[in-house]
């Protein structure tokens, strides 16, 4: 005992004394922390613990610890079931289209805005562009369904060009295009903000140097502007690829109907329908868990590839 | 930035096309809302007969709005959402402020631990079903608190708040402590006034979140009279569930469909007016908030 206290007095304080000292100094802060810690434990960590029920036959009456342990039964059920391939395929395809068309759109939009010399015009376009982002998903989808209905605006316009009327929301082949297209429309301005911020920090001297080297505007865009915002693009790409296996259920369930499940039903909407509406708690928790594990793995893999190739990483 | 001598012809052509393109993008972005606005004031019978774009209201009527306001669900939805926006945002701000203050003390022994605990939740979550079961077992199911408590702190906004608090000069806090102020009064009298712009920005984010959110209510609320506005909108706009209200508003069947559409348009406008009113403020804070988040994230 004596030896210990000598050590702590002369050099590094022992853990215990540090804890006590820290507690004395920051006691009021720790008391303030209680509320926040309680929130995180109850509403974030308890649900994470609740993932356990993916491995048991969860019965609400028996609780998490009283229910029967079934191991990977529900995972096997899902993968051998009729819907696994359909929801995984739809989730991946929607993300793939969004990656191809939706990811570059805000970058191009930002680059084009950056070429505008009039600040007032630039600001106006930008202000308008992120308006849809602040309108609720319900309203956006309501307008979308109205415009795409049989007597809606889109049909009125295409009949002028001699095309037949189509009830777009009933045919599975249109769903993904509608979903991804409206997503681009909603997120264009919002997505561009981060690139515009990166563009505004590009050193003007670089452009001067490029002009002296005889670069025209297009070349300056390719050789100066793009490399300067490349780190931002890579970070956004990592994040984007990290969510290749997730599509939020909100917009899906607002837009879909049983006749387009074939192309519209994604993992999250499936979890919602099978889990909450039909009460298959364990089964859909297993599906959800599978989904988040894949997502996190994707994020980690892309991140480490990017770290090796370009030195850019999230962590 | 681009005035490097005389512009070449191709450069001018590009500028011209670029401006035209961006104008088209802006029109495509905003026109759907303008269409709905015009349609909401239009004579429903003429509206049904009309083909193509609307460049002005067809006639003028407030019937859609009158119908919408007569619909009880919309008014109760408005009430519920107002409660959530006011009470919910207040709870969010208090909790976020306090916890951001807690994790902004780098000298504190457990500070690192708390930050890691918070960051982990940005990457992992229990998912829909476990969260539902927790909320249910806490007895919050079908209570408006189920829309507030599970989202008391948004970790992303918490970190933005922490960044702002850490930028407050330490001298200010020290001076207050020397005057005998306790932690709570340092927080209220020094830190809070110094971070008002950020506080306003994240308050705006929380408030817009409450205004626009509906999926929590879809999961946690059963009673229709407790539906927030967006859930009511979902019934009217997505599920076409307004026939009940139409029946007792004295509209004949043939006109029914036309009136239903008119009411939909009016409902959309009623629900986005508040967002439009605060849009200038959103504008101001939003870009800033995004950039702070981008730097940290």
XYZ file of C-alpha atoms in Angstrom, chain A residues 83-268:
186
model
C -38.394 -12.995 -50.989
C -34.711 -12.824 -50.131
C -33.494 -12.543 -53.686
C -36.233 -10.107 -54.650
C -35.627 -7.608 -51.858
C -31.831 -7.835 -52.065
C -31.921 -7.392 -55.842
C -34.281 -4.415 -55.618
C -32.234 -2.780 -52.888
C -29.022 -3.191 -54.856
C -30.507 -2.102 -58.183
C -32.082 1.052 -56.792
C -28.758 1.910 -55.186
C -26.856 1.057 -58.329
C -28.992 3.367 -60.481
C -28.718 6.046 -57.868
C -24.940 5.648 -57.804
C -24.678 5.920 -61.589
C -27.106 8.796 -62.079
C -27.689 10.301 -58.661
C -24.125 10.495 -57.428
C -22.604 12.573 -60.252
C -25.638 14.860 -60.599
C -24.868 17.208 -57.675
C -21.186 17.293 -58.662
C -22.039 18.394 -62.195
C -24.593 20.838 -60.854
C -22.006 22.330 -58.481
C -19.396 22.589 -61.238
C -21.866 24.337 -63.543
C -22.951 26.719 -60.785
C -19.316 27.462 -60.118
C -18.898 28.707 -63.694
C -21.550 31.375 -63.146
C -20.096 34.833 -62.621
C -23.222 36.585 -61.417
C -23.542 36.029 -57.679
C -27.205 36.965 -57.556
C -28.092 34.414 -60.221
C -25.975 31.777 -58.533
C -27.630 32.355 -55.163
C -31.104 32.309 -56.659
C -30.540 29.017 -58.471
C -29.038 27.494 -55.351
C -31.854 28.665 -53.090
C -34.430 27.191 -55.425
C -32.462 23.988 -55.826
C -32.631 22.873 -52.237
C -36.252 23.693 -51.708
C -37.507 20.108 -52.320
C -35.203 18.872 -49.595
C -37.226 20.720 -46.962
C -40.599 19.560 -48.148
C -41.771 16.432 -46.410
C -41.496 13.069 -48.103
C -45.281 12.651 -47.798
C -45.996 15.833 -49.722
C -43.369 15.079 -52.372
C -44.754 11.592 -52.896
C -48.314 12.914 -52.872
C -47.460 15.352 -55.647
C -45.559 12.629 -57.484
C -48.476 10.193 -57.346
C -50.822 12.932 -58.543
C -48.584 13.915 -61.464
C -48.030 10.307 -62.481
C -51.652 9.226 -62.196
C -53.732 8.342 -65.235
C -55.131 11.861 -65.555
C -52.066 13.483 -64.046
C -49.788 16.137 -65.432
C -47.278 13.768 -67.023
C -49.953 11.886 -68.948
C -51.475 15.169 -70.087
C -48.101 16.190 -71.453
C -47.191 12.916 -73.155
C -50.582 12.598 -74.840
C -49.787 15.895 -76.567
C -46.887 14.066 -78.204
C -49.159 11.231 -79.254
C -47.998 8.735 -76.634
C -50.599 6.528 -74.936
C -51.815 7.243 -71.414
C -50.087 5.089 -68.838
C -50.838 4.500 -65.174
C -47.173 4.689 -64.249
C -47.476 3.556 -60.657
C -49.133 0.253 -61.546
C -46.402 -1.129 -63.785
C -43.310 -2.547 -62.079
C -40.964 -1.544 -64.903
C -41.325 2.172 -64.122
C -40.898 2.080 -60.370
C -37.119 2.240 -60.087
C -36.806 5.054 -62.614
C -39.484 7.040 -60.816
C -37.908 6.391 -57.441
C -34.357 7.247 -58.474
C -35.360 10.128 -60.769
C -37.458 11.840 -58.115
C -34.644 11.239 -55.652
C -32.234 13.135 -57.875
C -34.752 15.946 -58.195
C -35.141 16.080 -54.401
C -31.483 15.911 -53.516
C -29.734 17.820 -56.282
C -29.358 21.150 -54.529
C -28.781 19.702 -51.088
C -26.137 17.333 -52.394
C -24.371 20.144 -54.209
C -23.821 22.207 -51.067
C -20.868 20.188 -49.884
C -19.202 20.362 -53.305
C -19.851 24.093 -53.575
C -18.174 24.493 -50.192
C -15.175 22.556 -51.475
C -15.140 24.607 -54.688
C -15.162 27.885 -52.800
C -11.945 26.916 -51.056
C -9.990 26.232 -54.254
C -6.947 28.508 -54.385
C -7.395 31.199 -57.063
C -3.642 31.205 -57.734
C -3.970 27.726 -59.173
C -6.283 29.103 -61.839
C -3.898 31.950 -62.581
C -1.097 29.470 -63.032
C -3.267 27.335 -65.294
C -4.127 30.354 -67.440
C -0.448 31.164 -67.841
C 0.111 27.566 -68.904
C -2.486 28.121 -71.589
C -5.362 26.125 -70.176
C -8.782 27.032 -71.487
C -11.858 26.925 -69.269
C -12.615 23.294 -69.882
C -9.046 22.249 -69.188
C -9.002 24.347 -66.033
C -12.097 22.520 -64.863
C -10.510 19.131 -65.542
C -6.989 19.878 -64.311
C -7.575 22.326 -61.478
C -11.112 22.282 -60.185
C -11.765 18.554 -60.233
C -8.512 17.508 -58.499
C -9.166 20.113 -55.813
C -12.585 18.730 -54.936
C -11.514 15.124 -55.413
C -11.056 14.433 -51.668
C -14.642 15.548 -51.055
C -15.881 13.402 -53.921
C -14.025 10.374 -52.576
C -15.400 10.836 -49.056
C -18.912 11.137 -50.428
C -18.332 8.083 -52.587
C -17.171 6.035 -49.598
C -20.287 7.033 -47.700
C -22.441 6.321 -50.723
C -21.007 2.871 -51.293
C -21.273 2.196 -47.575
C -25.030 2.459 -47.965
C -25.355 0.427 -51.162
C -27.448 -2.106 -49.293
C -29.853 0.330 -47.748
C -32.845 2.158 -49.082
C -34.958 3.976 -46.527
C -38.423 2.468 -46.181
C -40.267 5.785 -45.976
C -40.340 6.809 -49.596
C -40.756 3.216 -50.744
C -43.867 2.572 -48.714
C -45.316 5.939 -49.728
C -44.909 5.151 -53.407
C -45.358 1.420 -53.755
C -48.429 -0.759 -53.970
C -48.748 -4.549 -54.179
C -48.735 -4.544 -57.980
C -45.165 -3.208 -58.089
C -43.678 -5.192 -55.173
C -41.693 -7.143 -57.734
C -39.406 -4.163 -58.392
C -40.243 -1.907 -55.448
C -40.011 -3.999 -52.318
C -36.641 -3.418 -50.638
C -35.125 -4.844 -47.474
C -36.326 -2.062 -45.191
